[in-house]
Every structure is written in C-alpha cells, then in structure tokens.
Amino acid sequence: MESKQPNRRRFLKGSAALVGLAAVGSASAQTPAAAPAPAAFIKGSEEQIAYGQRSRFETSVRTSHGGRKSPDAFGLVMHVATPLQDSVGVITPSALHYVATTRGAFIPDIDPKEHRLMIHGMVDRPLTFTMEDLKRLPSVTRLHFVECAANRPSATAKTIQDSHGMTSCAEWTGVLLSTLLKEAGVQSGSSWIVAEGSEEVKGASSIPMEKAMNDCIVAYGMNGEAVRPQQGYPLRLLVPGFEGIFNVKWLRRIKAVDQYYMTYNDFGHLRQEPENAALGYQIGPKSVITFPCVGKQLPGKGFYEISGLAWSGGGAIRRVEVSTNGGRSWTDAEIRGTAQRMAHTRFSLTWNWDGTETALLSRCTDEMGKIQPTRAQVAEFFKVPLVPTYRAPGQDNTIQTWKIASDGSVHNAYS
Ligand SMILES: Nc1nc2c(c(=O)[nH]1)N[C@H]1C(S)=C(S)[C@@H](COP(=O)(O)O)O[C@H]1N2
Ligand SMILES: [Mo]
C-alpha cells in the first residue's frame, strides 16, 4: 500500500493534534504517575498452567444471533456472533470465532482416531484418509475469513456484533484439497464436488471443481492448534472467499460429480433467482468501522483513531477509504500490516472530531478493482426502488454508516 502513509505523521506533528492527544490521557498539572502496585495476584493453578485463560477483567463474549437462542432448550447450537466491537488486529481468537449451523446442530463429538475422509465419485482411485494420513501430506497455513449470509448492514441492530459479527478471521492449517483430488485422480467431465459433514443432518454443499482445485483447504489446524469442535473438529473445508455455508464442518466425504447437486443447505438458503445465486458464491468487497461503532460513546471532541476491518472474496484488499462527513468526501485509510488474500484486513485513520454531528463510513476496493457499494447503488443495479426496507440480495456487502451525535453517542444508519 503506497497510499497516504504520511497522513498520520502530518497529523501528529500538527500542534492542534498534540493538544488533542493530551486530552486522550488524563493529563493534568499533577505529576504523572504509573499504575500502583497490584492489589491482588492470581494464584497459579494446574489448569492455568496447562491451558491458559484470559484475565477475569476481560468480558467480551459471543452472543446469539438473529433472535435464535443458542444453545436452545435442546442443547442445539444455532448462530452465534463474534464481538467485533472489541476486536483488535485481524485474528479472531478461536474462542470468539462466530458459529453458524444451518439448522441448529448438536456439535459432533468426534474422536480423531476414528475419523475418516472419503474421496469418491468420478475419480480413478477412491481414497479414504485418516487424520494421521492427512497430517503426513504437504500442508499450507493461511489467514482466511469466513462470513455467513446472515451478516448484513443494519439500520436497527443495537450492536455491530448483531449486524456484522457473523464473520471471523483465523489462521487455518491443512492440506490443499487439490492435493487430495489429484491423488484420487479426478475424471474428465467432473465439474463439481459435493462436500458433506458428519452431523445428523449432514450439512453439505456443492462446490465448482475449479474452486476445489484452486485454493480450498482441508483444515485440521486453527490459530495454532486443532480446529475447535464448533468450527468442525477434527476436519473442516475452507473455501476461501465463498459464502460461509460452503465451508463444510466435520468434513467426512467429498464426492466428485458432473453437475450441481441440491443439498439440505439449498432449502431456504441459496436462492434460485440468478442474481441471488451468483451473489452467494464469491463474497464482494466489504468493510465496516469497528471503532467507533453503534453503542459506543465518544467522551468528547478531539483525537480518535477510526479503525475497522475490510475483506473480500475477490482477493486482497487494495484500498480502504473513510468518510468523516457522511460520504461527501473520502480519505485513504492506512492498511495495518499486510493485506492477505480473502482475509480480514485492519485499516485505520486518525480523526480530529470537532464535536458536531456527523456520520462515518468506510468503503474498500479489492485487488480485482471492485469497490464496496452503497445500498442505493445495489438497488439501482437491480433496477428496484430504494425503499427504507430494501435488502441487498445475496451476501450483503453494502456500506454501513455510523452516525455521531453531538453528545458523542454513536448510532447506525443505512448507506
Ligand atoms: N457440516 C456443517 N458445515 C457447516 C454448517 C453446518 O451447519 N454444518 N454451517 C455452515 C454455515 S451456514 C456457515 S456460515 C459456516 C460457519 O463456520 P463457523 O461456524 O466455523 O464460523 O459453516 C458452514 N459449514
Ligand atoms: Mo451461514
């Protein structure tokens, strides 16, 4: 990113900025003081030593999504959202990764020693892999986001967790699916795969062979340890940049076939209208400002770092622009770290709030040159009127607006 690097430096050099910064700490005429000696200490326990826990003062948690309580009265796990309002950097801790089950699921309790992955159908050599077999094969480790179709900007959600928390980003380790398919020898004429999970309803998805042979990962590792049960332990499919439902968890079977197969997932999920269906595959460029965001309270005018996440199914994020005046003008934000392909990318922009009512927006551009749209642009594209209740079809990647009131409270609005 050779974009506006100097912005921040220029900002910090300005004398107005220094006054602003002083207001961030509790500066006063008194002598500055470091933190007092701790009043209490954590007594070591075998458990803490064996598997670490976060501080008891850290309370950020996942919450049920879409009005479906999780777990429900039967112990089924439904949709659960990531607390993006508390996120820093780009990796979602495994314990906070969002969870989606298509119809609610009892999380399978799979013994990895018993688990098998079968590859069959239109292949020369049907194969069965144990977890040990898979771990002997060449591996890849890549940062990728997963996002559910239930994730959409909102004018009414009370938290960003509700509107945008059905996406997370983790470091995934596993074997490229192409390695396994080449080993099995895919027959000419096979143009799709059907990937199937192990739970009672056998969540399954049809995926184009071209994608299967490109960058899909049969993953056993997540953020440096085994994939968590809620994310598909011991094995899940990662289909980078495609809608969440393709990322089959508790993966047990991959069948090479010659056509799209309808699965349990198709009912009520992937629509048949062409524009909906197409939008369900590769996720478009999307970004959201995670600070400030709805529900936060700015203590007063002065210096802030606007920060957010951008991602795209079309590759790496090339550019993020932020507007601090309701979309009238845009400034290039800084990309924090290295933008990875099909991964959350952190951006930020320094901002000196003058204390008046305004609105913050972000929009990103991916390596294909695709730009995140407004709702109005999507409605125009599909030639439908932009009524207040208009929902962009498919995976909604439209811009989210945060309104800043003069009292510093932050509210949401549609773009
Ligand atoms: N076997 C199986 N795989 C599944 C699902 C499921 O219900 N069963 N849910 C899908 C949906 S809808 C999404 S959005 C992603 C969510 O992945 P996560 O729970 O690891 O965040 O998993 C997909 N894979
Ligand atoms: Mo989903």
Short mmCIF file of C-alpha atoms and ligand atoms in Angstrom, two decimals:
data_model
loop_
_atom_site.label_atom_id
_atom_site.label_comp_id
_atom_site.label_asym_id
_atom_site.label_seq_id
_atom_site.Cartn_x
_atom_site.Cartn_y
_atom_site.Cartn_z
CA MET A 1 0.00 0.00 0.00
CA GLU A 2 1.74 3.13 -1.15
CA SER A 3 -1.34 5.16 -0.22
CA LYS A 4 -1.45 8.06 2.21
CA GLN A 5 1.26 6.88 4.68
CA PRO A 6 2.19 10.47 5.62
CA ASN A 7 -1.30 11.30 6.85
CA ARG A 8 -0.77 10.22 10.41
CA ARG A 9 2.68 11.72 10.72
CA ARG A 10 1.47 15.02 9.38
CA PHE A 11 -1.41 14.82 11.82
CA LEU A 12 0.77 14.06 14.84
CA LYS A 13 3.17 16.89 14.00
CA GLY A 14 0.41 19.48 13.97
CA SER A 15 0.15 21.42 17.22
CA ALA A 16 -3.63 21.03 17.28
CA ALA A 17 -3.09 17.28 17.27
CA LEU A 18 -0.83 17.46 20.32
CA VAL A 19 -3.50 19.30 22.24
CA GLY A 20 -5.90 16.62 21.06
CA LEU A 21 -3.60 13.84 22.21
CA ALA A 22 -3.10 15.38 25.62
CA ALA A 23 -6.86 15.16 26.03
CA VAL A 24 -6.71 11.39 25.43
CA GLY A 25 -4.76 10.70 28.62
CA SER A 26 -5.93 12.19 31.89
CA ALA A 27 -3.32 14.93 31.64
CA SER A 28 -3.24 17.45 34.43
CA ALA A 29 -0.90 19.74 36.28
CA GLN A 30 -0.13 16.91 38.71
CA THR A 31 2.99 14.78 38.47
CA PRO A 32 2.37 11.86 36.12
CA ALA A 33 2.17 8.54 37.91
CA ALA A 34 2.43 4.93 36.74
CA ALA A 35 -0.04 2.27 37.86
CA PRO A 36 0.06 1.39 41.57
CA ALA A 37 1.42 -1.97 42.67
CA PRO A 38 -1.21 -4.69 42.02
CA ALA A 39 -3.62 -5.16 44.92
CA ALA A 40 -4.05 -8.87 44.22
CA PHE A 41 -2.26 -11.69 42.47
CA ILE A 42 -3.54 -14.71 40.58
CA LYS A 43 -2.61 -17.86 42.44
CA GLY A 44 -1.26 -20.38 39.95
CA SER A 45 -3.43 -23.40 39.32
CA GLU A 46 -2.67 -26.58 37.42
CA GLU A 47 -5.41 -25.64 34.96
CA GLN A 48 -3.99 -22.21 34.21
CA ILE A 49 -0.57 -23.65 33.71
CA ALA A 50 -1.84 -26.43 31.45
CA TYR A 51 -4.16 -24.30 29.25
CA GLY A 52 -4.13 -20.54 29.73
CA GLN A 53 -7.11 -18.30 30.32
CA ARG A 54 -7.65 -14.61 29.76
CA SER A 55 -7.90 -12.11 32.61
CA ARG A 56 -11.14 -12.14 34.59
CA PHE A 57 -11.43 -8.43 33.72
CA GLU A 58 -11.88 -9.27 30.03
CA THR A 59 -15.57 -9.90 29.47
CA SER A 60 -16.03 -9.77 25.70
CA VAL A 61 -18.17 -12.75 24.61
CA ARG A 62 -20.07 -14.21 21.69
CA THR A 63 -23.84 -13.70 21.65
CA SER A 64 -26.80 -15.42 19.98
CA HIS A 65 -27.57 -14.07 16.54
CA GLY A 66 -30.78 -13.50 14.63
CA GLY A 67 -33.11 -13.98 17.56
CA ARG A 68 -32.36 -17.69 17.85
CA LYS A 69 -31.18 -18.50 21.36
CA SER A 70 -28.03 -20.57 21.50
CA PRO A 71 -27.86 -23.15 22.90
CA ASP A 72 -31.61 -23.72 22.60
CA ALA A 73 -33.72 -25.73 25.06
CA PHE A 74 -32.46 -28.99 23.50
CA GLY A 75 -28.78 -28.03 23.55
CA LEU A 76 -28.65 -27.31 19.83
CA VAL A 77 -26.13 -24.66 18.79
CA MET A 78 -27.61 -22.01 16.47
CA HIS A 79 -26.00 -18.87 15.07
CA VAL A 80 -23.54 -17.15 17.43
CA ALA A 81 -21.81 -13.84 16.61
CA THR A 82 -18.27 -12.51 17.18
CA PRO A 83 -17.90 -9.33 19.33
CA LEU A 84 -16.31 -7.19 16.57
CA GLN A 85 -16.73 -4.08 18.72
CA ASP A 86 -13.87 -5.37 20.91
CA SER A 87 -11.67 -6.70 18.12
CA VAL A 88 -8.07 -5.61 17.61
CA GLY A 89 -5.77 -6.73 14.80
CA VAL A 90 -7.15 -9.24 12.32
CA ILE A 91 -7.20 -12.64 14.02
CA THR A 92 -10.37 -13.72 15.78
CA PRO A 93 -9.46 -15.76 18.86
CA SER A 94 -10.76 -19.31 18.38
CA ALA A 95 -12.96 -18.97 21.48
CA LEU A 96 -14.68 -15.94 19.87
CA HIS A 97 -14.96 -17.21 16.27
CA TYR A 98 -18.55 -16.96 15.11
CA VAL A 99 -20.54 -20.17 14.81
CA ALA A 100 -23.22 -20.95 12.23
CA THR A 101 -25.17 -24.14 11.86
CA THR A 102 -27.64 -24.27 9.03
CA ARG A 103 -30.49 -25.78 11.03
CA GLY A 104 -29.09 -25.82 14.53
CA ALA A 105 -26.80 -28.70 15.44
CA PHE A 106 -25.62 -30.87 18.25
CA ILE A 107 -21.89 -30.37 17.87
CA PRO A 108 -20.44 -33.75 16.88
CA ASP A 109 -18.01 -35.13 19.47
CA ILE A 110 -15.60 -36.79 17.06
CA ASP A 111 -12.65 -38.95 18.11
CA PRO A 112 -9.95 -38.04 15.58
CA LYS A 113 -8.58 -41.59 15.70
CA GLU A 114 -11.90 -42.83 14.35
CA HIS A 115 -12.42 -40.05 11.83
CA ARG A 116 -12.07 -40.70 8.09
CA LEU A 117 -12.31 -38.52 5.00
CA MET A 118 -13.52 -40.35 1.90
CA ILE A 119 -12.95 -39.05 -1.63
CA HIS A 120 -15.01 -40.84 -4.23
CA GLY A 121 -17.38 -40.44 -7.17
CA MET A 122 -15.84 -39.56 -10.53
CA VAL A 123 -12.26 -40.38 -9.54
CA ASP A 124 -9.84 -43.08 -10.74
CA ARG A 125 -8.83 -44.12 -7.20
CA PRO A 126 -11.43 -43.66 -4.44
CA LEU A 127 -9.46 -42.91 -1.26
CA THR A 128 -10.00 -42.84 2.48
CA PHE A 129 -7.76 -40.73 4.70
CA THR A 130 -7.22 -40.96 8.44
CA MET A 131 -6.23 -37.79 10.31
CA GLU A 132 -2.70 -39.20 10.51
CA ASP A 133 -2.62 -39.71 6.75
CA LEU A 134 -3.66 -36.10 6.19
CA LYS A 135 -1.03 -34.74 8.54
CA ARG A 136 1.72 -36.55 6.63
CA LEU A 137 0.88 -34.63 3.45
CA PRO A 138 2.32 -31.22 2.49
CA SER A 139 0.44 -28.52 4.39
CA VAL A 140 -0.40 -24.85 3.94
CA THR A 141 -1.10 -22.21 6.60
CA ARG A 142 -3.21 -19.26 5.51
CA LEU A 143 -5.21 -16.47 7.07
CA HIS A 144 -8.84 -16.55 5.85
CA PHE A 145 -12.13 -15.02 6.83
CA VAL A 146 -15.41 -16.92 6.88
CA GLU A 147 -18.68 -14.98 6.57
CA CYS A 148 -22.28 -16.10 6.82
CA ALA A 149 -25.04 -14.84 4.50
CA ALA A 150 -26.85 -13.73 7.66
CA ASN A 151 -24.27 -10.96 8.03
CA ARG A 152 -25.74 -7.70 6.73
CA PRO A 153 -25.55 -3.99 7.46
CA SER A 154 -28.46 -2.77 9.54
CA ALA A 155 -30.23 0.44 10.43
CA THR A 156 -31.70 -1.06 13.58
CA ALA A 157 -29.20 -3.54 15.10
CA LYS A 158 -28.16 -2.42 18.57
CA THR A 159 -24.58 -3.66 18.17
CA ILE A 160 -22.06 -4.24 15.40
CA GLN A 161 -21.96 -7.79 16.77
CA ASP A 162 -25.57 -8.18 15.61
CA SER A 163 -25.10 -6.61 12.19
CA HIS A 164 -21.55 -7.70 11.28
CA GLY A 165 -20.48 -10.33 13.84
CA MET A 166 -21.20 -13.30 11.57
CA THR A 167 -17.69 -13.03 10.13
CA SER A 168 -14.40 -14.00 11.72
CA CYS A 169 -10.83 -14.49 10.56
CA ALA A 170 -8.45 -17.23 11.62
CA GLU A 171 -5.16 -18.79 10.59
CA TRP A 172 -6.04 -22.15 9.04
CA THR A 173 -3.65 -25.06 8.54
CA GLY A 174 -4.31 -28.13 6.46
CA VAL A 175 -3.85 -29.86 3.12
CA LEU A 176 -4.89 -28.25 -0.14
CA LEU A 177 -7.96 -30.05 -1.42
CA SER A 178 -6.28 -30.12 -4.86
CA THR A 179 -3.53 -32.36 -3.38
CA LEU A 180 -6.14 -34.93 -2.33
CA LEU A 181 -8.15 -34.68 -5.55
CA LYS A 182 -5.01 -35.13 -7.69
CA GLU A 183 -4.10 -38.16 -5.59
CA ALA A 184 -7.55 -39.62 -6.31
CA GLY A 185 -7.40 -38.63 -9.99
CA VAL A 186 -10.46 -36.61 -10.95
CA GLN A 187 -12.04 -37.89 -14.16
CA SER A 188 -12.66 -35.55 -17.05
CA GLY A 189 -16.28 -34.49 -17.05
CA SER A 190 -16.38 -34.00 -13.28
CA SER A 191 -17.24 -30.34 -12.81
CA TRP A 192 -18.48 -30.16 -9.19
CA ILE A 193 -17.78 -31.68 -5.82
CA VAL A 194 -20.27 -32.32 -3.04
CA ALA A 195 -18.70 -31.93 0.42
CA GLU A 196 -20.52 -33.46 3.37
CA GLY A 197 -20.32 -33.00 7.13
CA SER A 198 -20.83 -35.55 9.93
CA GLU A 199 -23.69 -34.13 11.99
CA GLU A 200 -27.20 -35.64 12.00
CA VAL A 201 -28.45 -33.50 9.09
CA LYS A 202 -25.16 -33.89 7.20
CA GLY A 203 -24.63 -30.28 6.17
CA ALA A 204 -23.39 -30.46 2.59
CA SER A 205 -22.54 -28.06 -0.22
CA SER A 206 -21.92 -28.32 -3.96
CA ILE A 207 -18.72 -26.51 -4.98
CA PRO A 208 -17.42 -25.91 -8.52
CA MET A 209 -14.44 -28.19 -9.34
CA GLU A 210 -12.47 -25.15 -10.48
CA LYS A 211 -12.66 -23.69 -6.97
CA ALA A 212 -11.98 -27.10 -5.36
CA MET A 213 -8.78 -27.39 -7.44
CA ASN A 214 -7.74 -23.80 -6.76
CA ASP A 215 -7.37 -22.79 -3.13
CA CYS A 216 -9.67 -24.87 -0.90
CA ILE A 217 -8.06 -26.23 2.27
CA VAL A 218 -8.97 -29.38 4.17
CA ALA A 219 -8.12 -27.84 7.54
CA TYR A 220 -7.21 -29.54 10.80
CA GLY A 221 -5.48 -26.52 12.38
CA MET A 222 -6.88 -23.19 13.53
CA ASN A 223 -4.88 -20.40 15.16
CA GLY A 224 -2.01 -22.72 16.00
CA GLU A 225 -3.98 -25.61 17.50
CA ALA A 226 -6.64 -28.11 16.43
CA VAL A 227 -9.81 -26.71 14.86
CA ARG A 228 -12.39 -26.17 17.62
CA PRO A 229 -15.43 -28.53 17.77
CA GLN A 230 -17.80 -25.67 16.95
CA GLN A 231 -15.68 -24.90 13.86
CA GLY A 232 -15.65 -28.50 12.62
CA TYR A 233 -13.19 -30.60 14.66
CA PRO A 234 -11.31 -32.57 13.58
CA LEU A 235 -11.61 -31.53 9.93
CA ARG A 236 -13.32 -28.76 8.01
CA LEU A 237 -13.28 -27.46 4.47
CA LEU A 238 -12.14 -23.90 3.90
CA VAL A 239 -13.45 -22.38 0.66
CA PRO A 240 -11.70 -19.01 0.77
CA GLY A 241 -13.89 -16.05 -0.12
CA PHE A 242 -17.06 -18.06 -0.79
CA GLU A 243 -20.17 -17.66 1.34
CA GLY A 244 -19.86 -19.32 4.75
CA ILE A 245 -22.13 -22.26 4.02
CA PHE A 246 -19.61 -23.75 1.58
CA ASN A 247 -17.07 -24.19 4.41
CA VAL A 248 -18.30 -27.63 5.42
CA LYS A 249 -17.52 -28.55 9.03
CA TRP A 250 -16.92 -32.05 10.47
CA LEU A 251 -15.93 -32.98 6.90
CA ARG A 252 -16.29 -36.71 6.17
CA ARG A 253 -16.89 -37.10 2.43
CA ILE A 254 -16.11 -35.42 -0.86
CA LYS A 255 -17.74 -36.74 -4.00
CA ALA A 256 -16.63 -35.70 -7.47
CA VAL A 257 -19.73 -35.29 -9.63
CA ASP A 258 -20.75 -33.95 -13.03
CA GLN A 259 -23.42 -31.46 -12.02
CA TYR A 260 -24.63 -29.21 -9.22
CA TYR A 261 -26.36 -31.32 -6.56
CA MET A 262 -29.03 -29.80 -4.39
CA THR A 263 -28.35 -30.45 -0.71
CA TYR A 264 -30.13 -29.86 2.54
CA ASN A 265 -28.45 -26.44 2.54
CA ASP A 266 -30.28 -25.30 -0.58
CA PHE A 267 -33.63 -25.19 1.11
CA GLY A 268 -34.18 -21.63 2.16
CA HIS A 269 -30.52 -20.69 1.88
CA LEU A 270 -29.17 -20.41 -1.64
CA ARG A 271 -31.91 -18.97 -3.79
CA GLN A 272 -32.63 -19.93 -7.34
CA GLU A 273 -33.01 -16.45 -8.83
CA PRO A 274 -29.80 -15.93 -10.82
CA GLU A 275 -28.77 -12.70 -9.09
CA ASN A 276 -29.20 -14.26 -5.65
CA ALA A 277 -27.46 -17.49 -6.56
CA ALA A 278 -24.50 -15.73 -8.14
CA LEU A 279 -24.08 -13.44 -5.14
CA GLY A 280 -23.92 -16.47 -2.86
CA TYR A 281 -20.59 -17.71 -4.15
CA GLN A 282 -17.76 -15.16 -4.09
CA ILE A 283 -18.24 -12.51 -1.44
CA GLY A 284 -17.82 -8.94 -2.69
CA PRO A 285 -15.55 -6.31 -1.10
CA LYS A 286 -16.86 -5.34 2.31
CA SER A 287 -15.69 -3.22 5.21
CA VAL A 288 -17.00 -1.90 8.49
CA ILE A 289 -15.68 0.58 11.03
CA THR A 290 -15.30 -1.28 14.35
CA PHE A 291 -14.38 1.88 16.28
CA PRO A 292 -16.33 3.99 16.77
CA CYS A 293 -19.43 1.89 16.16
CA VAL A 294 -23.06 1.75 17.26
CA GLY A 295 -23.47 1.69 21.02
CA LYS A 296 -20.13 3.41 21.77
CA GLN A 297 -19.90 6.78 23.45
CA LEU A 298 -17.19 9.26 22.46
CA PRO A 299 -16.09 11.16 25.57
CA GLY A 300 -15.74 14.46 23.72
CA LYS A 301 -14.27 16.24 20.74
CA GLY A 302 -10.62 15.74 19.85
CA PHE A 303 -8.32 12.99 18.64
CA TYR A 304 -9.54 9.50 17.73
CA GLU A 305 -8.22 6.64 15.64
CA ILE A 306 -11.00 5.33 13.47
CA SER A 307 -10.36 1.62 12.99
CA GLY A 308 -12.08 -1.14 11.09
CA LEU A 309 -11.94 -4.33 9.09
CA ALA A 310 -12.11 -4.90 5.33
CA TRP A 311 -12.28 -8.17 3.41
CA SER A 312 -13.20 -9.56 0.02
CA GLY A 313 -13.82 -12.90 -1.64
CA GLY A 314 -12.06 -11.43 -4.67
CA GLY A 315 -8.57 -11.44 -3.12
CA ALA A 316 -6.55 -8.93 -1.13
CA ILE A 317 -7.83 -5.53 -0.05
CA ARG A 318 -6.01 -2.84 -2.03
CA ARG A 319 -7.56 0.31 -0.63
CA VAL A 320 -9.91 1.48 2.10
CA GLU A 321 -11.42 4.95 2.11
CA VAL A 322 -13.12 6.54 5.08
CA SER A 323 -15.55 9.45 5.10
CA THR A 324 -15.96 11.51 8.25
CA ASN A 325 -18.64 13.75 6.73
CA GLY A 326 -21.42 11.40 5.75
CA GLY A 327 -19.94 10.45 2.36
CA ARG A 328 -19.33 13.93 0.95
CA SER A 329 -15.57 13.35 0.76
CA TRP A 330 -13.29 10.35 1.25
CA THR A 331 -9.75 9.92 2.61
CA ASP A 332 -7.49 6.90 2.12
CA ALA A 333 -7.13 4.97 5.37
CA GLU A 334 -3.89 3.21 6.27
CA ILE A 335 -3.75 -0.55 5.85
CA ARG A 336 -2.35 -2.02 9.08
CA GLY A 337 0.06 -4.88 8.47
CA THR A 338 -0.05 -6.79 5.20
CA ALA A 339 -3.35 -7.26 3.40
CA GLN A 340 -3.74 -11.01 2.84
CA ARG A 341 -5.97 -12.62 0.23
CA MET A 342 -9.50 -13.44 1.45
CA ALA A 343 -8.62 -12.31 4.95
CA HIS A 344 -9.74 -9.58 7.29
CA THR A 345 -7.54 -6.52 6.84
CA ARG A 346 -7.25 -3.86 9.53
CA PHE A 347 -7.42 -0.22 8.48
CA SER A 348 -7.26 3.00 10.42
CA LEU A 349 -7.48 6.75 10.03
CA THR A 350 -6.66 9.48 12.51
CA TRP A 351 -9.57 11.83 13.09
CA ASN A 352 -9.95 15.08 14.95
CA TRP A 353 -13.63 15.30 15.85
CA ASP A 354 -14.87 18.87 16.13
CA GLY A 355 -17.80 17.84 18.33
CA THR A 356 -20.52 18.41 15.75
CA GLU A 357 -23.00 15.85 14.43
CA THR A 358 -21.61 13.81 11.55
CA ALA A 359 -21.51 10.34 10.01
CA LEU A 360 -18.64 7.89 9.47
CA LEU A 361 -18.50 5.47 6.53
CA SER A 362 -15.88 3.14 5.07
CA ARG A 363 -15.62 1.58 1.64
CA CYS A 364 -12.98 -0.76 0.31
CA THR A 365 -11.55 -1.82 -3.05
CA ASP A 366 -10.13 -5.29 -3.66
CA GLU A 367 -7.34 -6.47 -5.96
CA MET A 368 -9.88 -7.04 -8.76
CA GLY A 369 -10.65 -3.33 -8.60
CA LYS A 370 -14.16 -3.99 -7.25
CA ILE A 371 -15.47 -1.28 -4.92
CA GLN A 372 -17.83 -1.83 -2.00
CA PRO A 373 -21.25 -0.41 -2.97
CA THR A 374 -23.90 1.61 -1.17
CA ARG A 375 -27.42 0.22 -0.87
CA ALA A 376 -28.53 2.83 -3.37
CA GLN A 377 -26.04 1.54 -5.94
CA VAL A 378 -27.20 -2.05 -5.47
CA ALA A 379 -30.86 -1.04 -5.80
CA GLU A 380 -30.00 0.92 -8.94
CA PHE A 381 -28.10 -2.05 -10.37
CA PHE A 382 -31.09 -4.34 -9.87
CA LYS A 383 -33.50 -1.60 -11.03
CA VAL A 384 -35.60 -1.67 -7.88
CA PRO A 385 -36.69 1.32 -5.77
CA LEU A 386 -34.58 2.13 -2.72
CA VAL A 387 -37.29 1.87 -0.07
CA PRO A 388 -36.19 2.05 3.59
CA THR A 389 -36.68 -1.71 3.98
CA TYR A 390 -34.70 -2.62 0.84
CA ARG A 391 -32.33 -5.53 1.44
CA ALA A 392 -29.50 -6.10 -1.00
CA PRO A 393 -29.84 -9.65 -2.39
CA GLY A 394 -27.41 -12.44 -1.61
CA GLN A 395 -24.43 -11.75 0.60
CA ASP A 396 -24.91 -8.07 1.50
CA ASN A 397 -21.62 -6.18 1.23
CA THR A 398 -23.06 -2.68 1.27
CA ILE A 399 -21.60 0.22 3.24
CA GLN A 400 -22.55 0.68 6.90
CA THR A 401 -22.98 4.22 8.20
CA TRP A 402 -22.36 5.22 11.83
CA LYS A 403 -23.99 8.49 12.88
CA ILE A 404 -22.14 10.50 15.52
CA ALA A 405 -24.47 12.69 17.60
CA SER A 406 -23.16 15.93 19.11
CA ASP A 407 -23.22 14.28 22.57
CA GLY A 408 -20.76 11.68 21.27
CA SER A 409 -23.22 8.80 21.12
CA VAL A 410 -22.94 6.55 18.06
CA HIS A 411 -25.95 5.22 16.13
CA ASN A 412 -26.43 3.21 12.99
CA ALA A 413 -27.98 4.10 9.68
CA TYR A 414 -28.15 2.63 6.21
CA SER A 415 -25.86 3.92 3.48
N1 LIG B 1 -21.40 -29.60 8.48
C1 LIG B 1 -21.77 -28.32 8.53
N2 LIG B 1 -20.96 -27.38 8.00
C2 LIG B 1 -21.30 -26.08 8.04
C3 LIG B 1 -22.52 -25.66 8.62
C4 LIG B 1 -23.38 -26.67 9.18
O1 LIG B 1 -24.45 -26.39 9.73
N3 LIG B 1 -22.95 -27.97 9.12
N4 LIG B 1 -22.85 -24.31 8.62
C5 LIG B 1 -22.27 -23.52 7.53
C6 LIG B 1 -22.53 -22.09 7.65
S1 LIG B 1 -24.11 -21.54 7.32
C7 LIG B 1 -21.51 -21.18 7.87
S2 LIG B 1 -21.80 -19.53 7.76
C8 LIG B 1 -20.13 -21.65 8.25
C9 LIG B 1 -19.74 -21.05 9.59
O2 LIG B 1 -18.49 -21.51 10.01
P1 LIG B 1 -18.11 -21.32 11.55
O3 LIG B 1 -19.24 -21.89 12.39
O4 LIG B 1 -16.81 -22.02 11.75
O5 LIG B 1 -18.00 -19.84 11.79
O6 LIG B 1 -20.07 -23.07 8.36
C10 LIG B 1 -20.78 -23.77 7.37
N5 LIG B 1 -20.46 -25.16 7.48
MO MO B 2 -24.09 -19.30 7.21
#
